[in-house]
Coordinates of C-alpha atoms in Angstrom, one line a residue:
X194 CA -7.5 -12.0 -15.3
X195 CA -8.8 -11.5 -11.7
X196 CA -10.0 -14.4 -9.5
X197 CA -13.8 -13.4 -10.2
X198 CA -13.4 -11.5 -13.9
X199 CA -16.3 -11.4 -15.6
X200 CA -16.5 -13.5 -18.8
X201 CA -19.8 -11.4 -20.0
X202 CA -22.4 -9.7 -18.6
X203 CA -23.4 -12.2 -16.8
X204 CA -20.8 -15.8 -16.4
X205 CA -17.9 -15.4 -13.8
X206 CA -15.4 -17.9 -13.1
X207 CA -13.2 -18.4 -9.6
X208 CA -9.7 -19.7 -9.8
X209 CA -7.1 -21.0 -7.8
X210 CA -4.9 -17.8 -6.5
X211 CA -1.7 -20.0 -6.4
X212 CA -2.3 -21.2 -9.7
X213 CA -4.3 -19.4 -11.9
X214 CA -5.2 -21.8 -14.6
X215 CA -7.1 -23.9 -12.1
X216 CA -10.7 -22.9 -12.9
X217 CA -12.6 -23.7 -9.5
X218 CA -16.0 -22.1 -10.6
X219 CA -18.1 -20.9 -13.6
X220 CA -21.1 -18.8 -12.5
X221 CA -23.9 -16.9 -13.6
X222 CA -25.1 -14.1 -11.9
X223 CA -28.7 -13.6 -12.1
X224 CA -28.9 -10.1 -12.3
X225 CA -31.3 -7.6 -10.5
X226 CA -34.7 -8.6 -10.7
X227 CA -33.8 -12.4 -9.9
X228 CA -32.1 -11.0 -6.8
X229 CA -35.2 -9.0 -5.6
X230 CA -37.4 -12.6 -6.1
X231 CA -34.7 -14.7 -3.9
X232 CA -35.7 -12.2 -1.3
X233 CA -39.3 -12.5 -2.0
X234 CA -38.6 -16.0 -1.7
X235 CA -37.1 -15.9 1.4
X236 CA -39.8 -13.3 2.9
X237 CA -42.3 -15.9 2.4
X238 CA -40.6 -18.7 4.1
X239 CA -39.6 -16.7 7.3
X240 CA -43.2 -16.7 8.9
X241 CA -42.7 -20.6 8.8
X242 CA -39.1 -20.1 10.3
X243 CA -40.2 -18.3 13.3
X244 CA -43.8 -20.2 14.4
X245 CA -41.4 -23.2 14.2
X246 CA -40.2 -22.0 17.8
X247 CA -37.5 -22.3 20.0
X248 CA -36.7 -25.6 19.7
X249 CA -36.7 -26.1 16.1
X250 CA -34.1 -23.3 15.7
X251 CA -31.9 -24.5 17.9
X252 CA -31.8 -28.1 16.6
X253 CA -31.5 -26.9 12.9
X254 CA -28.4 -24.4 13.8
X255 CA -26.8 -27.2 15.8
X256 CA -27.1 -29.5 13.2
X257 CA -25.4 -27.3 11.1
X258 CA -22.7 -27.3 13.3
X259 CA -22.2 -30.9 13.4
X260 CA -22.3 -31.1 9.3
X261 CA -19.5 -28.3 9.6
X262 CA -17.4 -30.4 11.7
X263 CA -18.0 -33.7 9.6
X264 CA -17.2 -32.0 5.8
X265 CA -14.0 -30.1 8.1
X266 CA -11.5 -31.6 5.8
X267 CA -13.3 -30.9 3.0
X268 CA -14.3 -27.4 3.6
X269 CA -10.6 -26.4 4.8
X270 CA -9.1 -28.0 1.4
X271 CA -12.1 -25.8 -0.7
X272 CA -11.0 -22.9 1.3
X273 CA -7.3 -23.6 0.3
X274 CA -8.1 -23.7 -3.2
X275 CA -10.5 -21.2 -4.0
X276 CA -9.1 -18.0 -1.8
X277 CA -5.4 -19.8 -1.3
X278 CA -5.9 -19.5 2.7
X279 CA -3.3 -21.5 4.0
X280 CA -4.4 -24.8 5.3
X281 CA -3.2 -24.1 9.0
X282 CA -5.6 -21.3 9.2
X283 CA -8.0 -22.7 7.1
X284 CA -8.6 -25.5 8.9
X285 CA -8.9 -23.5 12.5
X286 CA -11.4 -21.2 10.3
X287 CA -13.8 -24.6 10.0
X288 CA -13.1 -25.3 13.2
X289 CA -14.1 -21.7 14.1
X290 CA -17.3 -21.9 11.6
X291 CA -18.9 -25.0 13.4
X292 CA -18.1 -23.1 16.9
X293 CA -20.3 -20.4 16.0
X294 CA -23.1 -22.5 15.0
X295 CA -23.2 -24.1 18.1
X296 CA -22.9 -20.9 19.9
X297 CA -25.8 -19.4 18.4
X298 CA -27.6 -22.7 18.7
X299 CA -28.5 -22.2 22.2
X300 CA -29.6 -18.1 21.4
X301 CA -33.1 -19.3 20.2
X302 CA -33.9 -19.9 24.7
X303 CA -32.7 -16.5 25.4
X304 CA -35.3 -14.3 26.9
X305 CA -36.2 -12.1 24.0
X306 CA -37.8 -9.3 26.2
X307 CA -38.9 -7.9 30.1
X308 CA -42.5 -7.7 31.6
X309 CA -42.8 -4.1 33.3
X310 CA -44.8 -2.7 35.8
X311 CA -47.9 -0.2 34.4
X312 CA -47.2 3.8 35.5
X313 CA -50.7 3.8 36.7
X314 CA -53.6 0.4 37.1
X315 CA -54.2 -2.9 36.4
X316 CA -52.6 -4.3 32.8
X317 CA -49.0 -5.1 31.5
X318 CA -46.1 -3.3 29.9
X319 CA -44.3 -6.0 27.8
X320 CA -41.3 -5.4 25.2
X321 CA -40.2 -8.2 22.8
X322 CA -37.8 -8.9 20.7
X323 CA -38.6 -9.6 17.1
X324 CA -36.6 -10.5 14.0
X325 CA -36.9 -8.0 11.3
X326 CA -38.0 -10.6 8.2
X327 CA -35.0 -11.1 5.5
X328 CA -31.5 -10.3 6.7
X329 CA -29.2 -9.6 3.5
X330 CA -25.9 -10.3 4.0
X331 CA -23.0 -9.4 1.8
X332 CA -19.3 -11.0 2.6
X333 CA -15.8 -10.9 1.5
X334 CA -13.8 -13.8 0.3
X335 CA -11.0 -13.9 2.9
X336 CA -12.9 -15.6 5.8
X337 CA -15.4 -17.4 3.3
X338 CA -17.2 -19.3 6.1
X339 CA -16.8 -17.7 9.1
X340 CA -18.0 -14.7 7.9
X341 CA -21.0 -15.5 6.5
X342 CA -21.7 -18.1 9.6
X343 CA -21.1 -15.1 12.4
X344 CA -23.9 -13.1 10.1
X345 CA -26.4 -15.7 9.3
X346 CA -26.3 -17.8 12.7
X347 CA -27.2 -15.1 14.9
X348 CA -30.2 -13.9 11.9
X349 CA -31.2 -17.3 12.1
X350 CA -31.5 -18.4 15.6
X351 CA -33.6 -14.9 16.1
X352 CA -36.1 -16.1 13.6
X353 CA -35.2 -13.9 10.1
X354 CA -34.9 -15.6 6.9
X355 CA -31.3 -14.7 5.0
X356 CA -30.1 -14.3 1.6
X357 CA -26.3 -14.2 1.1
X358 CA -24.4 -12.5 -1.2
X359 CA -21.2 -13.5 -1.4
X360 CA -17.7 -12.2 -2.6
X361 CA -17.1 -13.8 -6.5
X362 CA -13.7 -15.2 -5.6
X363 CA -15.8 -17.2 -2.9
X364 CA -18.8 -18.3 -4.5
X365 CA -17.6 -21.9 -4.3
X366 CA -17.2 -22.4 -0.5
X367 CA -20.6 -20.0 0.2
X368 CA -22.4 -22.9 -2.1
X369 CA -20.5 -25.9 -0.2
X370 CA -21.9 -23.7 2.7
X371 CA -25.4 -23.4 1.3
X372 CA -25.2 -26.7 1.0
X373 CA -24.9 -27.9 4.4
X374 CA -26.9 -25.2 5.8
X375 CA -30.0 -26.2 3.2
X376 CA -30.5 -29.6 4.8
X377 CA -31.1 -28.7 8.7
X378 CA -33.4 -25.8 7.6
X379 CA -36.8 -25.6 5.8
X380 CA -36.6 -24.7 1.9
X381 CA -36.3 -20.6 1.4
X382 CA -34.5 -19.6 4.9
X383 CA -31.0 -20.0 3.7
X384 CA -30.0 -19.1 0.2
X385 CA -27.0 -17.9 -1.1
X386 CA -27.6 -15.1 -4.4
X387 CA -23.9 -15.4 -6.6
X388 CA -22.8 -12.0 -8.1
X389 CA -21.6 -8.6 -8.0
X390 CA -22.2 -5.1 -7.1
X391 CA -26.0 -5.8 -9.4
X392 CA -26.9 -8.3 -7.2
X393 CA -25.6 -6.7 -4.0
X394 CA -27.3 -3.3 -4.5
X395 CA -30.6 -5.0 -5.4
X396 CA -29.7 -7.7 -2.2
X397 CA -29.7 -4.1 -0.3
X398 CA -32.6 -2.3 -1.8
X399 CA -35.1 -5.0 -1.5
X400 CA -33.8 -6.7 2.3
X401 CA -35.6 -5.8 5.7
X402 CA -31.8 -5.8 8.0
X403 CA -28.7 -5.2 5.8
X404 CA -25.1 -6.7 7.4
X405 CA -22.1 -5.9 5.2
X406 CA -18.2 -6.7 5.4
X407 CA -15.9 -5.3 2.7
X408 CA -14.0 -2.3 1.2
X409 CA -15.2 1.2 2.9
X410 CA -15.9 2.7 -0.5
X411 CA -18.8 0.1 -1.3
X412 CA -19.8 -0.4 2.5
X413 CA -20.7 3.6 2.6
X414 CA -22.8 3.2 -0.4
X415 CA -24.7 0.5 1.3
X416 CA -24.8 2.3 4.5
X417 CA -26.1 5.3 2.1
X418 CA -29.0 2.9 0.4
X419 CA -30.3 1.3 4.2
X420 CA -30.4 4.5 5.6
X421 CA -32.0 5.7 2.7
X422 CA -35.0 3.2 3.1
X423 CA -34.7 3.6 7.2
X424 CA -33.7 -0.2 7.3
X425 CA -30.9 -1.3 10.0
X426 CA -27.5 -1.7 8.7
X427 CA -23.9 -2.5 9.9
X428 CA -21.0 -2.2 7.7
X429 CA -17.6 -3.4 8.8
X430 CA -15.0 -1.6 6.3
X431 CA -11.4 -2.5 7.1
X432 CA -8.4 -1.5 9.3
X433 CA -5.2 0.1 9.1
X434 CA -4.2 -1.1 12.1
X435 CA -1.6 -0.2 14.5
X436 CA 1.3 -2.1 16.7
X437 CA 2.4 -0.2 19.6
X438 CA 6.1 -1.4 21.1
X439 CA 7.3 0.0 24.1
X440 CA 11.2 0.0 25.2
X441 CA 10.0 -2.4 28.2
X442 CA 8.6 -4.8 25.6
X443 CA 10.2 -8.4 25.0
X444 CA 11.2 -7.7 21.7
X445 CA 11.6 -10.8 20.8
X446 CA 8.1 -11.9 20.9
X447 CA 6.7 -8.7 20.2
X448 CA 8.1 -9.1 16.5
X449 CA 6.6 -12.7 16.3
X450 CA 3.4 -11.8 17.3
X451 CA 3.8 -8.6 14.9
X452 CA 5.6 -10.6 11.8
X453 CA 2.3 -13.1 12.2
X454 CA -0.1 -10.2 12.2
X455 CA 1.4 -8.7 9.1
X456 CA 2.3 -11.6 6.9
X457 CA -0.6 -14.2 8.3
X458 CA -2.7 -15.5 5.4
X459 CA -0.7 -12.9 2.8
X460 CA -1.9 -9.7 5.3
X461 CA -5.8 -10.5 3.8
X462 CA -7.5 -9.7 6.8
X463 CA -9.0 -6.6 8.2
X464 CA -7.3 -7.0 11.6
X465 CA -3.9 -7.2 10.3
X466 CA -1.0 -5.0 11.0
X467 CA 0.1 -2.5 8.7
X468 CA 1.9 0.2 11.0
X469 CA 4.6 -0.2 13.5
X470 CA 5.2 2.2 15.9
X471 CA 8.1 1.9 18.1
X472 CA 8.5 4.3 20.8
X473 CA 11.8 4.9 21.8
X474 CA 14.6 3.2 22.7
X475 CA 12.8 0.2 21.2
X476 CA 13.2 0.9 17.6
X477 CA 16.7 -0.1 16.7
X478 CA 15.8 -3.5 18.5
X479 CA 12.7 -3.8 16.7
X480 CA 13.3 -2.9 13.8
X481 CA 16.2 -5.7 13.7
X482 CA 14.1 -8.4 15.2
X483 CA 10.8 -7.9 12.6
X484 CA 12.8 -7.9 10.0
X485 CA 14.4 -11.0 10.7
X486 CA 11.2 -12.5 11.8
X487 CA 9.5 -11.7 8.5
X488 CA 12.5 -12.9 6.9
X489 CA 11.7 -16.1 8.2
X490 CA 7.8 -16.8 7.8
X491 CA 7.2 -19.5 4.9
X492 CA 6.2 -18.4 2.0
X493 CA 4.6 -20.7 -0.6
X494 CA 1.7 -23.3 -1.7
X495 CA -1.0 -22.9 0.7
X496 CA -1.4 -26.4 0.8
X497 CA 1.5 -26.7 2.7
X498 CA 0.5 -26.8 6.2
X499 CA 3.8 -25.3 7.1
X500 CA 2.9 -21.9 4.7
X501 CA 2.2 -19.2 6.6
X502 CA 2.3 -16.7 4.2
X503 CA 0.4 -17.8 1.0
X504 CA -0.8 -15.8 -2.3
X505 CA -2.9 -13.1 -2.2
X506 CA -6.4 -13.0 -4.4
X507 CA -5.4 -11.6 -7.1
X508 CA -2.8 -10.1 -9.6
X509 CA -4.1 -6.6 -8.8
X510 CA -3.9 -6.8 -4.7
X511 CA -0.3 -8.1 -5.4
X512 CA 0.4 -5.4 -7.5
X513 CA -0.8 -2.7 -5.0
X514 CA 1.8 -4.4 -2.7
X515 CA 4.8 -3.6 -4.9
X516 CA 3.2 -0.2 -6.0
X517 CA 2.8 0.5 -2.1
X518 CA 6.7 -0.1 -1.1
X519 CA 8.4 1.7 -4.6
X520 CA 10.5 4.3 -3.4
X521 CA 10.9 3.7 0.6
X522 CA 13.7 1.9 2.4
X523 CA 12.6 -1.6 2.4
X524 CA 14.3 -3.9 5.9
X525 CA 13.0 -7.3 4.5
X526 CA 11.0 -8.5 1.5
X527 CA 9.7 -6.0 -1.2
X528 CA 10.2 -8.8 -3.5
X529 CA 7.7 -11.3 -5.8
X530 CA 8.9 -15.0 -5.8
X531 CA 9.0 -16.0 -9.9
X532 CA 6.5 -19.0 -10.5
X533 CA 3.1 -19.3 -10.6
X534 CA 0.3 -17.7 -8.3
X535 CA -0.5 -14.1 -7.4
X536 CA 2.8 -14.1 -4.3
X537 CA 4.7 -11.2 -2.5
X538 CA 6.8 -11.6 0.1
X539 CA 6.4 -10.3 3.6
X540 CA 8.1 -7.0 3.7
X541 CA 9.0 -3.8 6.3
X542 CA 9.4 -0.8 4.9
X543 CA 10.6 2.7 6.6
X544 CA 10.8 6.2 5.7
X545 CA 7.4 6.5 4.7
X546 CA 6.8 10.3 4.8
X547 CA 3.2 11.5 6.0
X548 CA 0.3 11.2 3.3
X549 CA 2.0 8.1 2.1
X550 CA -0.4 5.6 1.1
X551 CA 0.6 3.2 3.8
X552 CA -0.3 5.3 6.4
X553 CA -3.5 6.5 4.8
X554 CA -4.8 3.3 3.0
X555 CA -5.4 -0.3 3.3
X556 CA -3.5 -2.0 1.4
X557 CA -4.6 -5.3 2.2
X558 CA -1.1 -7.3 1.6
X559 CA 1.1 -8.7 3.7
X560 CA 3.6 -5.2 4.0
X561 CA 3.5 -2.5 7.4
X562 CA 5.6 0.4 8.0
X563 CA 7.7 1.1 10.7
X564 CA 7.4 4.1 12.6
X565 CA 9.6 6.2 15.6
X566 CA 7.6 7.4 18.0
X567 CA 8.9 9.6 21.5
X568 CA 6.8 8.5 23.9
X569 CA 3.5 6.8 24.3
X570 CA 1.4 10.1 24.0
X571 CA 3.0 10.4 20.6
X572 CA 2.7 6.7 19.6
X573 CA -1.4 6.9 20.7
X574 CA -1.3 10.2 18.3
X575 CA 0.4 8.4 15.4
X576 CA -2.2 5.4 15.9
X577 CA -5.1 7.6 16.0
X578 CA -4.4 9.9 13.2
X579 CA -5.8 7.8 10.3
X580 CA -9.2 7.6 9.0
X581 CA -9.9 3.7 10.5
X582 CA -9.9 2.5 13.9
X583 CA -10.3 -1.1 14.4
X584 CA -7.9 -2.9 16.3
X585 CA -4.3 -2.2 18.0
X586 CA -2.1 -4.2 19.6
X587 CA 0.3 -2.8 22.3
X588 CA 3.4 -4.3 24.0
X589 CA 4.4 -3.4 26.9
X590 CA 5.2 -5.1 30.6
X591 CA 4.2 -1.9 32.2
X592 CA 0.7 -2.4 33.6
X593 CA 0.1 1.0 34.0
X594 CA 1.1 2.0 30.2
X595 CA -1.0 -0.7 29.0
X596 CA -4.1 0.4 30.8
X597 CA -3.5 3.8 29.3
X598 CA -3.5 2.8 26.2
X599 CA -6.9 1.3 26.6
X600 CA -8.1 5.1 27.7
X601 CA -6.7 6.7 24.7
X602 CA -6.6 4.4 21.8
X603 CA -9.3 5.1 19.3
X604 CA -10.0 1.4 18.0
X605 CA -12.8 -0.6 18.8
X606 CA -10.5 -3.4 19.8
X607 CA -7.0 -3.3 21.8
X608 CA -5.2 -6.2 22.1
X609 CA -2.1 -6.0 24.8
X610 CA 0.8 -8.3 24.1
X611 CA -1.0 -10.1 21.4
X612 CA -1.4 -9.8 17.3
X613 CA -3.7 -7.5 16.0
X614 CA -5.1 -10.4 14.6
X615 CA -7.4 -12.6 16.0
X616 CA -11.2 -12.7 16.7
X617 CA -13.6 -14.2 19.8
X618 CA -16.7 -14.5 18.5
X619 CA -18.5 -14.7 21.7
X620 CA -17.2 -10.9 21.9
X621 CA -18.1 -7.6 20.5
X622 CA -16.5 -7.2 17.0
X623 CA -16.1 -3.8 15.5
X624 CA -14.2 -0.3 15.2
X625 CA -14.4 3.3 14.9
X626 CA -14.8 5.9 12.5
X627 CA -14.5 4.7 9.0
X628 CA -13.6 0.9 9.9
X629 CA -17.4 0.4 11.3
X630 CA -20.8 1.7 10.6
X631 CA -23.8 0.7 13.2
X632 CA -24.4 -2.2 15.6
X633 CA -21.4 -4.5 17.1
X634 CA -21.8 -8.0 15.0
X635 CA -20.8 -11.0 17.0
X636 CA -21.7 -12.6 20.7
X637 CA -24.8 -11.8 22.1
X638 CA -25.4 -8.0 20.8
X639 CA -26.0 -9.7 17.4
X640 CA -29.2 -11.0 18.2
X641 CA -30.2 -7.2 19.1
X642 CA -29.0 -6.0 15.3
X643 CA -31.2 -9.1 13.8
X644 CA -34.0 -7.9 15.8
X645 CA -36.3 -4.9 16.7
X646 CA -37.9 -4.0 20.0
X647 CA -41.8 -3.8 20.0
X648 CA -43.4 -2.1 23.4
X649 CA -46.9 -4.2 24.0
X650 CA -49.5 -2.9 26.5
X651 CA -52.2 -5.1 28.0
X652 CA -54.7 -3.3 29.5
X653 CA -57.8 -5.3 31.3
X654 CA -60.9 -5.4 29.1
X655 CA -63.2 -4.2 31.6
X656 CA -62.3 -2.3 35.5
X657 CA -63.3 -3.7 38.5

């Protein structure tokens, strides 16, 4: 049974993906029409939320902040047990959760709009901000609080009310997170809607600003349902995200940076690496040292602050790991350790011919191909040639390659001589072609997806 298999109609449970018997959460979902009454809910406690002002946003989303940081421990071990994120990152996730709150926290005394000069007489030409009413927000379970946080803080501090949906496997910590939330803000803003897809369509159909992170198949039928109703939407939908070595790369920490972004929290997040492209003379090097490097990452109980590499969700995403690797050359791992919990090891593959599934598909595991490339042009062509485009990562000590690469790499993000991985949230966050869909989500261009512009003209009551 999956971590979030439904029981009936209805009751879901959440377990432990390193040890399957270990029930964290029986739920019910409420189904459709309770879904479109949260937001009704929520609709009629926003007015409330925004005449509060400035000020009270501000002190509500920093007190969230400080409630992050003083349940850290706790949240980090509910993150290690419910989505078996390994306590290392989940404890820099909490850390990262309460540093977005406080970010956002001092958003509310932005300047929301610009006073303009009339074409022709006396008046005022004004254009505001304004937050849209009920933000619905649907999240995945491998970041199960700082996803939700870099969604709802920004909706917040701009004055909309939000319902969350989160992923099954992480109803637990969005409840914990509900919690905390629910006592700096007023009753209604903040409320978290457990489910499915029911929930999550009606979540879409019946919300005012729609933000969605998860698998590109469901995030284009959201995209089809806001667009439908002319609501604003933003869909992040994955990676399949590229490495880029050149022969003047330091191999050596080239493969750690790329054996962390491929094996990192079992390969669970959408930034991870699952391509390799070596160009050159650097493949034989390369190929030696990441295999070696992924030889060595811990595997094991993400408890163990030394794991690196934990389980993954479920007994189906490890399953699509071994399905994925069956039949290519396989440099290190390809294996599943015996024992209890849903485990792979972190493996490198090569050979895969083109239309493979690796090179078409996330796979969402902690597994990348390796790739030969001649020369950067061809490496940039390999990169680009699959449907996503969120992130690479290029290595290189030539300055002049590496601003080239920024030129002609179709990702929203490029990373020189770092992991794919890894996330600033006081920057942009997003891709191209079928990894995003609408606005940037994080840092200050947030606010403008939780808001609409209104254009106000004051014109004198009576002329001199």
């Amino acid at each position: 049974m999956t971590a979030a298999s439904p029981l009936s109609a209805t009751a879901y449970r959440s377990v432990n993906p390193a040890d399957p018997d270990d029930v964290v959460l029986r739920f019910s979902a409420p189904g459709a029409f309770a879904a479109v009454d949260t937001v009704e809910r929520a609709r009629a406690a926003q007015a409330g939320w925004l005449l509060a002002g400035a000020a009270a946003r501000s002190a509500a989303l920093g007190a969230v902040a400080a409630a992050v940081e003083a349940a850290a421990a706790e949240l980090a071990a509910l993150a290690v047990r419910e989505v078996g994120k390994p306590l290392t990152e989940a404890r820099a996730e909490v850390a990262r959760t309460a540093a977005i709150w406080r970010y956002y926290a001092q958003t509310p005394y932005d300047p929301v709009g610009a006073v303009h000069e009339t074409a022709a007489g006396a008046g005022l030409l004004l254009s505001r901000r304004r937050p849209h009413g009920v933000a619905g927000l649907i999240t995945p379970w491998n970041f199960p609080f700082a996803i939700p946080s870099w969604k709802a803080a920004p909706a917040l501090a701009v004055g909309n009310a939000v319902v969350l949906k989160p992923a099954p496997q992480a109803t637990a910590c969005a409840q914990r997170l509900a919690e905390i939330v629910q006592q700096a803000l007023p009753a209604g803003v903040f409320t978290v809607l457990p489910g499915d897809a029911t929930e999550g369509n009606a979540l879409v159909s019946a919300s005012d600003v729609v933000s969605f992170t998860g698998s590109t198949t469901v995030g284009q039928a959201v995209v089809r349902t806001a667009t439908s109703r002319g609501i604003p939407v933003q869909a992040e939908m994955g990676g399949l995200n590229a490495a880029v070595v050149l022969p003047d790369a330091d191999v050596e920490r080239a493969a750690a940076h790329i054996a962390a972004a491929i094996a990192g929290y079992a390969g669970q997040k959408c930034t991870a690496t699952s391509r390799v492209i070596a160009v050159g003379a650097a493949l034989d090097p390369l190929r030696d040292a990441l295999a070696e490097a992924l030889r060595a990452v811990p595997v094991g109980d993400p408890a163990d602050v030394a794991t690196v590499c934990g389980p993954l969700i479920d007994a189906r995403a490890r399953d699509q790991v071994v399905d994925a690797v069956h039949g290519l050359r396989v440099l290190a791992g390809g294996t599943v350790p015996d024992g209890a919990g849903w485990y792979a090891a972190p493996t490198l593959v090569e050979g895969a011919p083109p239309g493979h599934r690796l090179l078409c598909e996330e796979v969402f595991g902690p597994v990348a191909a390796l790739l030969p490339a001649e020369s950067l042009e061809h490496a940039v062509r390999i990169s680009n040639s699959v449907p996503h485009g969120l992130v690479t990562s290029l290595h290189t000590a030539d300055l002049d390659a590496a601003l080239g690469g920024l030129d002609r790499l179709d990702t929203g993000m490029v990373r020189i001589n770092a992991p794919s991985t890894g996330v600033d949230f006081h920057l942009p966050f997003g891709g191209t072609k079928a990894s995003s869909h609408g606005a940037r989500e994080q840092g200050r261009v947030a606010l403008e997806f939780y808001a609409a512009t209104r254009t106000y003209t004051l014109a004198p009551a009576k002329v001199a």
